[in-house]
Amino acid sequence: MLTDSHCHLDRIDLKPYNGDLDAALDAARERGIRQFLCIGVSLENRETVVDIARQYPDVYASVGVHPCDVESGTATVEQLVEWGGAPEVICLGETGLDYHYAEQTKELQQESFALHLKAGAQAGLPIIVHTREAREDTLALIREHGSTEHAGVLHCFTETWDMASQALDLGYYISLSGIVTFNSAKALREVAKQIPLDRLLVETDSPYLAPVPHRGKSNEPQYVREVAEFVADLRGMPVEKLAEQTTENFHRLFPKSRG
């Protein structure tokens, strides 16, 4: 039983399924994927992801503003706490810092990230964190404004073991995406071997970053199986055990997903 801990169901390519999201989810379910976390990235798509989660008992939602979307507006602590009260919403984010694509909005990103962290601490909700080329600032803001009791996850992790280790010390989980299967990801694979099994998640980040052997195609939730199989092989363990443990981790990190 696998969980796709991070997917953008409002953005995946549904052409192979004649525009039918039900069919795309069924394709994943047939491969053993039993839960999906549909991620909010902006004020604009907040209602869309929550509506998708309302339609399917195995789909959950997050609400938040991605660091590359902050120029279009972010949310207040009060708004995030209110939106996080919806039964379908199990966490806040995707938030964080991206100095690779959006360094020009660094200050806005930091303000928005701090608001999400404060809201998570207030609402008792974990945080989905995007971090790229912003290691020190990401960790510093988590330390200053975050909650260790209701921490979160560094999603689609591509950073160093040093950053992972510090995040783990702060109560965070680490999520691996299809990037770990890329030929260029040798350093990340070494990190993947060291993450404690009880703090590990797997994800697709679909429609982005399809894993090998689907690289170059539009990603979709069913391909989380390829990520899990690769990571299990990397760690020398049965994929069934990794699937069971990462799903257990998902429910521990996001208690609202237990229903």
PDB file of N, CA, C and O in Angstrom, residues 95-162:
ATOM      1  N   THR A  95       4.927  25.826   0.758  1.00  0.00           N
ATOM      2  CA  THR A  95       5.572  27.091   1.042  1.00  0.00           C
ATOM      3  C   THR A  95       7.080  26.856   1.037  1.00  0.00           C
ATOM      4  O   THR A  95       7.544  25.800   0.635  1.00  0.00           O
ATOM      5  N   GLY A  96       7.844  27.844   1.454  1.00  0.00           N
ATOM      6  CA  GLY A  96       9.294  27.665   1.513  1.00  0.00           C
ATOM      7  C   GLY A  96      10.045  28.752   0.775  1.00  0.00           C
ATOM      8  O   GLY A  96       9.563  29.882   0.639  1.00  0.00           O
ATOM      9  N   LEU A  97      11.242  28.401   0.292  1.00  0.00           N
ATOM     10  CA  LEU A  97      12.121  29.372  -0.350  1.00  0.00           C
ATOM     11  C   LEU A  97      12.708  28.787  -1.626  1.00  0.00           C
ATOM     12  O   LEU A  97      13.170  27.644  -1.632  1.00  0.00           O
ATOM     13  N   ASP A  98      12.706  29.581  -2.699  1.00  0.00           N
ATOM     14  CA  ASP A  98      13.318  29.172  -3.962  1.00  0.00           C
ATOM     15  C   ASP A  98      14.148  30.323  -4.499  1.00  0.00           C
ATOM     16  O   ASP A  98      13.616  31.267  -5.076  1.00  0.00           O
ATOM     17  N   TYR A  99      15.469  30.234  -4.282  1.00  0.00           N
ATOM     18  CA  TYR A  99      16.364  31.279  -4.768  1.00  0.00           C
ATOM     19  C   TYR A  99      16.926  30.935  -6.144  1.00  0.00           C
ATOM     20  O   TYR A  99      17.699  31.704  -6.712  1.00  0.00           O
ATOM     21  N   HIS A 100      16.561  29.778  -6.669  1.00  0.00           N
ATOM     22  CA  HIS A 100      17.006  29.387  -8.005  1.00  0.00           C
ATOM     23  C   HIS A 100      16.162  30.082  -9.067  1.00  0.00           C
ATOM     24  O   HIS A 100      16.698  30.715  -9.981  1.00  0.00           O
ATOM     25  N   TYR A 101      14.846  29.963  -8.937  1.00  0.00           N
ATOM     26  CA  TYR A 101      13.943  30.531  -9.938  1.00  0.00           C
ATOM     27  C   TYR A 101      13.430  31.923  -9.574  1.00  0.00           C
ATOM     28  O   TYR A 101      12.965  32.651 -10.442  1.00  0.00           O
ATOM     29  N   ALA A 102      13.467  32.279  -8.295  1.00  0.00           N
ATOM     30  CA  ALA A 102      12.781  33.515  -7.896  1.00  0.00           C
ATOM     31  C   ALA A 102      13.558  34.289  -6.833  1.00  0.00           C
ATOM     32  O   ALA A 102      12.979  34.778  -5.865  1.00  0.00           O
ATOM     33  N   GLU A 103      14.866  34.421  -7.017  1.00  0.00           N
ATOM     34  CA  GLU A 103      15.664  35.125  -6.020  1.00  0.00           C
ATOM     35  C   GLU A 103      15.233  36.580  -5.861  1.00  0.00           C
ATOM     36  O   GLU A 103      15.385  37.173  -4.797  1.00  0.00           O
ATOM     37  N   GLN A 104      14.656  37.145  -6.929  1.00  0.00           N
ATOM     38  CA  GLN A 104      14.255  38.550  -6.880  1.00  0.00           C
ATOM     39  C   GLN A 104      13.145  38.800  -5.855  1.00  0.00           C
ATOM     40  O   GLN A 104      12.930  39.938  -5.428  1.00  0.00           O
ATOM     41  N   THR A 105      12.429  37.749  -5.447  1.00  0.00           N
ATOM     42  CA  THR A 105      11.357  37.919  -4.450  1.00  0.00           C
ATOM     43  C   THR A 105      11.765  37.330  -3.097  1.00  0.00           C
ATOM     44  O   THR A 105      10.910  36.951  -2.298  1.00  0.00           O
ATOM     45  N   LYS A 106      13.057  37.287  -2.829  1.00  0.00           N
ATOM     46  CA  LYS A 106      13.581  36.655  -1.618  1.00  0.00           C
ATOM     47  C   LYS A 106      12.876  37.145  -0.348  1.00  0.00           C
ATOM     48  O   LYS A 106      12.455  36.343   0.495  1.00  0.00           O
ATOM     49  N   GLU A 107      12.737  38.457  -0.197  1.00  0.00           N
ATOM     50  CA  GLU A 107      12.142  38.984   1.036  1.00  0.00           C
ATOM     51  C   GLU A 107      10.670  38.596   1.155  1.00  0.00           C
ATOM     52  O   GLU A 107      10.198  38.232   2.236  1.00  0.00           O
ATOM     53  N   LEU A 108       9.938  38.679   0.039  1.00  0.00           N
ATOM     54  CA  LEU A 108       8.530  38.268   0.047  1.00  0.00           C
ATOM     55  C   LEU A 108       8.397  36.790   0.399  1.00  0.00           C
ATOM     56  O   LEU A 108       7.507  36.396   1.148  1.00  0.00           O
ATOM     57  N   GLN A 109       9.282  35.981  -0.163  1.00  0.00           N
ATOM     58  CA  GLN A 109       9.261  34.542   0.128  1.00  0.00           C
ATOM     59  C   GLN A 109       9.473  34.280   1.612  1.00  0.00           C
ATOM     60  O   GLN A 109       8.785  33.458   2.227  1.00  0.00           O
ATOM     61  N   GLN A 110      10.441  34.976   2.192  1.00  0.00           N
ATOM     62  CA  GLN A 110      10.742  34.783   3.612  1.00  0.00           C
ATOM     63  C   GLN A 110       9.556  35.184   4.480  1.00  0.00           C
ATOM     64  O   GLN A 110       9.213  34.491   5.446  1.00  0.00           O
ATOM     65  N   GLU A 111       8.911  36.295   4.132  1.00  0.00           N
ATOM     66  CA  GLU A 111       7.734  36.738   4.888  1.00  0.00           C
ATOM     67  C   GLU A 111       6.607  35.713   4.801  1.00  0.00           C
ATOM     68  O   GLU A 111       5.965  35.375   5.798  1.00  0.00           O
ATOM     69  N   SER A 112       6.373  35.217   3.581  1.00  0.00           N
ATOM     70  CA  SER A 112       5.299  34.250   3.375  1.00  0.00           C
ATOM     71  C   SER A 112       5.590  32.938   4.108  1.00  0.00           C
ATOM     72  O   SER A 112       4.708  32.351   4.756  1.00  0.00           O
ATOM     73  N   PHE A 113       6.824  32.471   4.026  1.00  0.00           N
ATOM     74  CA  PHE A 113       7.214  31.232   4.690  1.00  0.00           C
ATOM     75  C   PHE A 113       7.017  31.363   6.197  1.00  0.00           C
ATOM     76  O   PHE A 113       6.471  30.462   6.848  1.00  0.00           O
ATOM     77  N   ALA A 114       7.434  32.487   6.760  1.00  0.00           N
ATOM     78  CA  ALA A 114       7.269  32.708   8.197  1.00  0.00           C
ATOM     79  C   ALA A 114       5.798  32.675   8.594  1.00  0.00           C
ATOM     80  O   ALA A 114       5.429  32.102   9.633  1.00  0.00           O
ATOM     81  N   LEU A 115       4.937  33.254   7.765  1.00  0.00           N
ATOM     82  CA  LEU A 115       3.493  33.246   8.053  1.00  0.00           C
ATOM     83  C   LEU A 115       2.944  31.826   8.067  1.00  0.00           C
ATOM     84  O   LEU A 115       2.142  31.460   8.938  1.00  0.00           O
ATOM     85  N   HIS A 116       3.364  31.018   7.097  1.00  0.00           N
ATOM     86  CA  HIS A 116       2.910  29.631   7.052  1.00  0.00           C
ATOM     87  C   HIS A 116       3.384  28.856   8.285  1.00  0.00           C
ATOM     88  O   HIS A 116       2.628  28.075   8.866  1.00  0.00           O
ATOM     89  N   LEU A 117       4.638  29.070   8.671  1.00  0.00           N
ATOM     90  CA  LEU A 117       5.176  28.375   9.844  1.00  0.00           C
ATOM     91  C   LEU A 117       4.424  28.777  11.111  1.00  0.00           C
ATOM     92  O   LEU A 117       4.093  27.928  11.941  1.00  0.00           O
ATOM     93  N   LYS A 118       4.147  30.054  11.251  1.00  0.00           N
ATOM     94  CA  LYS A 118       3.394  30.526  12.421  1.00  0.00           C
ATOM     95  C   LYS A 118       1.982  29.936  12.427  1.00  0.00           C
ATOM     96  O   LYS A 118       1.469  29.522  13.475  1.00  0.00           O
ATOM     97  N   ALA A 119       1.363  29.915  11.242  1.00  0.00           N
ATOM     98  CA  ALA A 119       0.005  29.369  11.143  1.00  0.00           C
ATOM     99  C   ALA A 119      -0.013  27.883  11.466  1.00  0.00           C
ATOM    100  O   ALA A 119      -0.928  27.390  12.138  1.00  0.00           O
ATOM    101  N   GLY A 120       0.999  27.158  10.986  1.00  0.00           N
ATOM    102  CA  GLY A 120       1.077  25.733  11.280  1.00  0.00           C
ATOM    103  C   GLY A 120       1.201  25.466  12.770  1.00  0.00           C
ATOM    104  O   GLY A 120       0.538  24.575  13.315  1.00  0.00           O
ATOM    105  N   ALA A 121       2.040  26.257  13.432  1.00  0.00           N
ATOM    106  CA  ALA A 121       2.219  26.104  14.877  1.00  0.00           C
ATOM    107  C   ALA A 121       0.915  26.408  15.610  1.00  0.00           C
ATOM    108  O   ALA A 121       0.533  25.720  16.555  1.00  0.00           O
ATOM    109  N   GLN A 122       0.203  27.442  15.145  1.00  0.00           N
ATOM    110  CA  GLN A 122      -1.044  27.847  15.792  1.00  0.00           C
ATOM    111  C   GLN A 122      -2.159  26.830  15.556  1.00  0.00           C
ATOM    112  O   GLN A 122      -2.938  26.525  16.462  1.00  0.00           O
ATOM    113  N   ALA A 123      -2.229  26.295  14.330  1.00  0.00           N
ATOM    114  CA  ALA A 123      -3.311  25.376  13.970  1.00  0.00           C
ATOM    115  C   ALA A 123      -2.990  23.919  14.288  1.00  0.00           C
ATOM    116  O   ALA A 123      -3.868  23.055  14.198  1.00  0.00           O
ATOM    117  N   GLY A 124      -1.738  23.646  14.643  1.00  0.00           N
ATOM    118  CA  GLY A 124      -1.342  22.263  14.882  1.00  0.00           C
ATOM    119  C   GLY A 124      -1.279  21.458  13.606  1.00  0.00           C
ATOM    120  O   GLY A 124      -1.610  20.265  13.588  1.00  0.00           O
ATOM    121  N   LEU A 125      -0.849  22.111  12.513  1.00  0.00           N
ATOM    122  CA  LEU A 125      -0.761  21.443  11.214  1.00  0.00           C
ATOM    123  C   LEU A 125       0.680  21.432  10.718  1.00  0.00           C
ATOM    124  O   LEU A 125       1.384  22.430  10.834  1.00  0.00           O
ATOM    125  N   PRO A 126       1.125  20.314  10.130  1.00  0.00           N
ATOM    126  CA  PRO A 126       2.474  20.264   9.557  1.00  0.00           C
ATOM    127  C   PRO A 126       2.574  21.083   8.281  1.00  0.00           C
ATOM    128  O   PRO A 126       1.562  21.460   7.677  1.00  0.00           O
ATOM    129  N   ILE A 127       3.813  21.340   7.867  1.00  0.00           N
ATOM    130  CA  ILE A 127       4.105  22.235   6.744  1.00  0.00           C
ATOM    131  C   ILE A 127       4.801  21.470   5.624  1.00  0.00           C
ATOM    132  O   ILE A 127       5.749  20.721   5.856  1.00  0.00           O
ATOM    133  N   ILE A 128       4.343  21.694   4.388  1.00  0.00           N
ATOM    134  CA  ILE A 128       5.028  21.169   3.202  1.00  0.00           C
ATOM    135  C   ILE A 128       6.036  22.228   2.749  1.00  0.00           C
ATOM    136  O   ILE A 128       5.649  23.340   2.361  1.00  0.00           O
ATOM    137  N   VAL A 129       7.319  21.894   2.785  1.00  0.00           N
ATOM    138  CA  VAL A 129       8.373  22.875   2.515  1.00  0.00           C
ATOM    139  C   VAL A 129       9.085  22.573   1.198  1.00  0.00           C
ATOM    140  O   VAL A 129       9.586  21.472   0.981  1.00  0.00           O
ATOM    141  N   HIS A 130       9.122  23.588   0.342  1.00  0.00           N
ATOM    142  CA  HIS A 130       9.916  23.590  -0.893  1.00  0.00           C
ATOM    143  C   HIS A 130      11.172  24.396  -0.602  1.00  0.00           C
ATOM    144  O   HIS A 130      11.094  25.524  -0.118  1.00  0.00           O
ATOM    145  N   THR A 131      12.339  23.829  -0.870  1.00  0.00           N
ATOM    146  CA  THR A 131      13.575  24.584  -0.664  1.00  0.00           C
ATOM    147  C   THR A 131      14.534  24.327  -1.812  1.00  0.00           C
ATOM    148  O   THR A 131      14.786  23.173  -2.169  1.00  0.00           O
ATOM    149  N   ARG A 132      15.031  25.403  -2.389  1.00  0.00           N
ATOM    150  CA  ARG A 132      16.007  25.261  -3.475  1.00  0.00           C
ATOM    151  C   ARG A 132      17.005  26.411  -3.409  1.00  0.00           C
ATOM    152  O   ARG A 132      16.628  27.584  -3.449  1.00  0.00           O
ATOM    153  N   GLU A 133      18.271  26.054  -3.241  1.00  0.00           N
ATOM    154  CA  GLU A 133      19.370  27.024  -3.143  1.00  0.00           C
ATOM    155  C   GLU A 133      19.117  28.038  -2.030  1.00  0.00           C
ATOM    156  O   GLU A 133      19.422  29.219  -2.173  1.00  0.00           O
ATOM    157  N   ALA A 134      18.548  27.548  -0.925  1.00  0.00           N
ATOM    158  CA  ALA A 134      18.231  28.436   0.200  1.00  0.00           C
ATOM    159  C   ALA A 134      18.339  27.669   1.520  1.00  0.00           C
ATOM    160  O   ALA A 134      17.518  27.825   2.418  1.00  0.00           O
ATOM    161  N   ARG A 135      19.365  26.853   1.636  1.00  0.00           N
ATOM    162  CA  ARG A 135      19.474  25.943   2.783  1.00  0.00           C
ATOM    163  C   ARG A 135      19.481  26.671   4.115  1.00  0.00           C
ATOM    164  O   ARG A 135      18.709  26.363   5.021  1.00  0.00           O
ATOM    165  N   GLU A 136      20.398  27.633   4.248  1.00  0.00           N
ATOM    166  CA  GLU A 136      20.574  28.296   5.547  1.00  0.00           C
ATOM    167  C   GLU A 136      19.328  29.067   5.945  1.00  0.00           C
ATOM    168  O   GLU A 136      18.888  28.993   7.104  1.00  0.00           O
ATOM    169  N   ASP A 137      18.751  29.813   5.018  1.00  0.00           N
ATOM    170  CA  ASP A 137      17.563  30.610   5.344  1.00  0.00           C
ATOM    171  C   ASP A 137      16.363  29.710   5.650  1.00  0.00           C
ATOM    172  O   ASP A 137      15.555  30.024   6.530  1.00  0.00           O
ATOM    173  N   THR A 138      16.231  28.601   4.920  1.00  0.00           N
ATOM    174  CA  THR A 138      15.117  27.683   5.178  1.00  0.00           C
ATOM    175  C   THR A 138      15.190  27.154   6.605  1.00  0.00           C
ATOM    176  O   THR A 138      14.204  27.201   7.360  1.00  0.00           O
ATOM    177  N   LEU A 139      16.343  26.663   7.000  1.00  0.00           N
ATOM    178  CA  LEU A 139      16.502  26.108   8.342  1.00  0.00           C
ATOM    179  C   LEU A 139      16.363  27.183   9.417  1.00  0.00           C
ATOM    180  O   LEU A 139      15.759  26.950  10.469  1.00  0.00           O
ATOM    181  N   ALA A 140      16.895  28.375   9.131  1.00  0.00           N
ATOM    182  CA  ALA A 140      16.815  29.461  10.113  1.00  0.00           C
ATOM    183  C   ALA A 140      15.371  29.863  10.378  1.00  0.00           C
ATOM    184  O   ALA A 140      14.963  30.077  11.534  1.00  0.00           O
ATOM    185  N   LEU A 141      14.560  29.960   9.321  1.00  0.00           N
ATOM    186  CA  LEU A 141      13.157  30.340   9.492  1.00  0.00           C
ATOM    187  C   LEU A 141      12.360  29.244  10.193  1.00  0.00           C
ATOM    188  O   LEU A 141      11.482  29.537  11.011  1.00  0.00           O
ATOM    189  N   ILE A 142      12.659  27.991   9.891  1.00  0.00           N
ATOM    190  CA  ILE A 142      11.990  26.893  10.595  1.00  0.00           C
ATOM    191  C   ILE A 142      12.307  26.964  12.084  1.00  0.00           C
ATOM    192  O   ILE A 142      11.420  26.813  12.936  1.00  0.00           O
ATOM    193  N   ARG A 143      13.581  27.209  12.408  1.00  0.00           N
ATOM    194  CA  ARG A 143      13.967  27.299  13.819  1.00  0.00           C
ATOM    195  C   ARG A 143      13.269  28.469  14.518  1.00  0.00           C
ATOM    196  O   ARG A 143      12.845  28.355  15.670  1.00  0.00           O
ATOM    197  N   GLU A 144      13.156  29.585  13.807  1.00  0.00           N
ATOM    198  CA  GLU A 144      12.601  30.792  14.425  1.00  0.00           C
ATOM    199  C   GLU A 144      11.092  30.732  14.578  1.00  0.00           C
ATOM    200  O   GLU A 144      10.540  31.170  15.589  1.00  0.00           O
ATOM    201  N   HIS A 145      10.399  30.201  13.578  1.00  0.00           N
ATOM    202  CA  HIS A 145       8.935  30.310  13.559  1.00  0.00           C
ATOM    203  C   HIS A 145       8.190  28.980  13.571  1.00  0.00           C
ATOM    204  O   HIS A 145       6.973  28.971  13.762  1.00  0.00           O
ATOM    205  N   GLY A 146       8.889  27.874  13.361  1.00  0.00           N
ATOM    206  CA  GLY A 146       8.211  26.594  13.210  1.00  0.00           C
ATOM    207  C   GLY A 146       7.933  25.891  14.526  1.00  0.00           C
ATOM    208  O   GLY A 146       8.380  26.301  15.599  1.00  0.00           O
ATOM    209  N   SER A 147       7.193  24.801  14.408  1.00  0.00           N
ATOM    210  CA  SER A 147       6.857  23.966  15.548  1.00  0.00           C
ATOM    211  C   SER A 147       7.555  22.619  15.395  1.00  0.00           C
ATOM    212  O   SER A 147       7.532  22.028  14.318  1.00  0.00           O
ATOM    213  N   THR A 148       8.187  22.137  16.461  1.00  0.00           N
ATOM    214  CA  THR A 148       8.786  20.806  16.396  1.00  0.00           C
ATOM    215  C   THR A 148       7.729  19.735  16.647  1.00  0.00           C
ATOM    216  O   THR A 148       7.857  18.607  16.184  1.00  0.00           O
ATOM    217  N   GLU A 149       6.669  20.099  17.341  1.00  0.00           N
ATOM    218  CA  GLU A 149       5.584  19.147  17.613  1.00  0.00           C
ATOM    219  C   GLU A 149       4.773  18.878  16.350  1.00  0.00           C
ATOM    220  O   GLU A 149       4.366  17.749  16.080  1.00  0.00           O
ATOM    221  N   HIS A 150       4.507  19.935  15.579  1.00  0.00           N
ATOM    222  CA  HIS A 150       3.793  19.810  14.303  1.00  0.00           C
ATOM    223  C   HIS A 150       4.746  20.327  13.234  1.00  0.00           C
ATOM    224  O   HIS A 150       4.589  21.444  12.739  1.00  0.00           O
ATOM    225  N   ALA A 151       5.720  19.522  12.879  1.00  0.00           N
ATOM    226  CA  ALA A 151       6.806  19.998  12.021  1.00  0.00           C
ATOM    227  C   ALA A 151       6.376  19.994  10.551  1.00  0.00           C
ATOM    228  O   ALA A 151       5.604  20.851  10.128  1.00  0.00           O
ATOM    229  N   GLY A 152       6.861  19.061   9.770  1.00  0.00           N
ATOM    230  CA  GLY A 152       6.504  19.047   8.362  1.00  0.00           C
ATOM    231  C   GLY A 152       7.450  18.174   7.571  1.00  0.00           C
ATOM    232  O   GLY A 152       8.084  17.268   8.120  1.00  0.00           O
ATOM    233  N   VAL A 153       7.565  18.473   6.292  1.00  0.00           N
ATOM    234  CA  VAL A 153       8.384  17.659   5.399  1.00  0.00           C
ATOM    235  C   VAL A 153       9.108  18.547   4.402  1.00  0.00           C
ATOM    236  O   VAL A 153       8.538  19.519   3.894  1.00  0.00           O
ATOM    237  N   LEU A 154      10.367  18.242   4.163  1.00  0.00           N
ATOM    238  CA  LEU A 154      11.087  18.848   3.051  1.00  0.00           C
ATOM    239  C   LEU A 154      10.784  17.973   1.844  1.00  0.00           C
ATOM    240  O   LEU A 154      11.261  16.848   1.749  1.00  0.00           O
ATOM    241  N   HIS A 155       9.936  18.488   0.953  1.00  0.00           N
ATOM    242  CA  HIS A 155       9.446  17.658  -0.139  1.00  0.00           C
ATOM    243  C   HIS A 155      10.413  17.716  -1.322  1.00  0.00           C
ATOM    244  O   HIS A 155      11.213  18.637  -1.449  1.00  0.00           O
ATOM    245  N   CYS A 156      10.344  16.682  -2.157  1.00  0.00           N
ATOM    246  CA  CYS A 156      11.173  16.609  -3.373  1.00  0.00           C
ATOM    247  C   CYS A 156      12.626  16.954  -3.042  1.00  0.00           C
ATOM    248  O   CYS A 156      13.245  17.795  -3.671  1.00  0.00           O
ATOM    249  N   PHE A 157      13.154  16.272  -2.038  1.00  0.00           N
ATOM    250  CA  PHE A 157      14.445  16.654  -1.474  1.00  0.00           C
ATOM    251  C   PHE A 157      15.575  16.430  -2.471  1.00  0.00           C
ATOM    252  O   PHE A 157      15.680  15.368  -3.086  1.00  0.00           O
ATOM    253  N   THR A 158      16.442  17.456  -2.616  1.00  0.00           N
ATOM    254  CA  THR A 158      17.601  17.362  -3.514  1.00  0.00           C
ATOM    255  C   THR A 158      18.858  17.929  -2.868  1.00  0.00           C
ATOM    256  O   THR A 158      19.860  18.134  -3.542  1.00  0.00           O
ATOM    257  N   GLU A 159      18.789  18.187  -1.574  1.00  0.00           N
ATOM    258  CA  GLU A 159      19.887  18.885  -0.909  1.00  0.00           C
ATOM    259  C   GLU A 159      20.882  17.897  -0.281  1.00  0.00           C
ATOM    260  O   GLU A 159      20.870  16.715  -0.560  1.00  0.00           O
ATOM    261  N   THR A 160      21.733  18.409   0.594  1.00  0.00           N
ATOM    262  CA  THR A 160      22.821  17.622   1.186  1.00  0.00           C
ATOM    263  C   THR A 160      22.349  16.839   2.413  1.00  0.00           C
ATOM    264  O   THR A 160      21.302  17.145   3.000  1.00  0.00           O
ATOM    265  N   TRP A 161      23.168  15.861   2.823  1.00  0.00           N
ATOM    266  CA  TRP A 161      22.874  15.145   4.054  1.00  0.00           C
ATOM    267  C   TRP A 161      22.939  16.082   5.255  1.00  0.00           C
ATOM    268  O   TRP A 161      22.174  15.936   6.210  1.00  0.00           O
ATOM    269  N   ASP A 162      23.820  17.071   5.222  1.00  0.00           N
ATOM    270  CA  ASP A 162      23.908  18.022   6.329  1.00  0.00           C
ATOM    271  C   ASP A 162      22.580  18.738   6.533  1.00  0.00           C
ATOM    272  O   ASP A 162      22.107  18.869   7.665  1.00  0.00           O
TER     273      ASP A 162
END
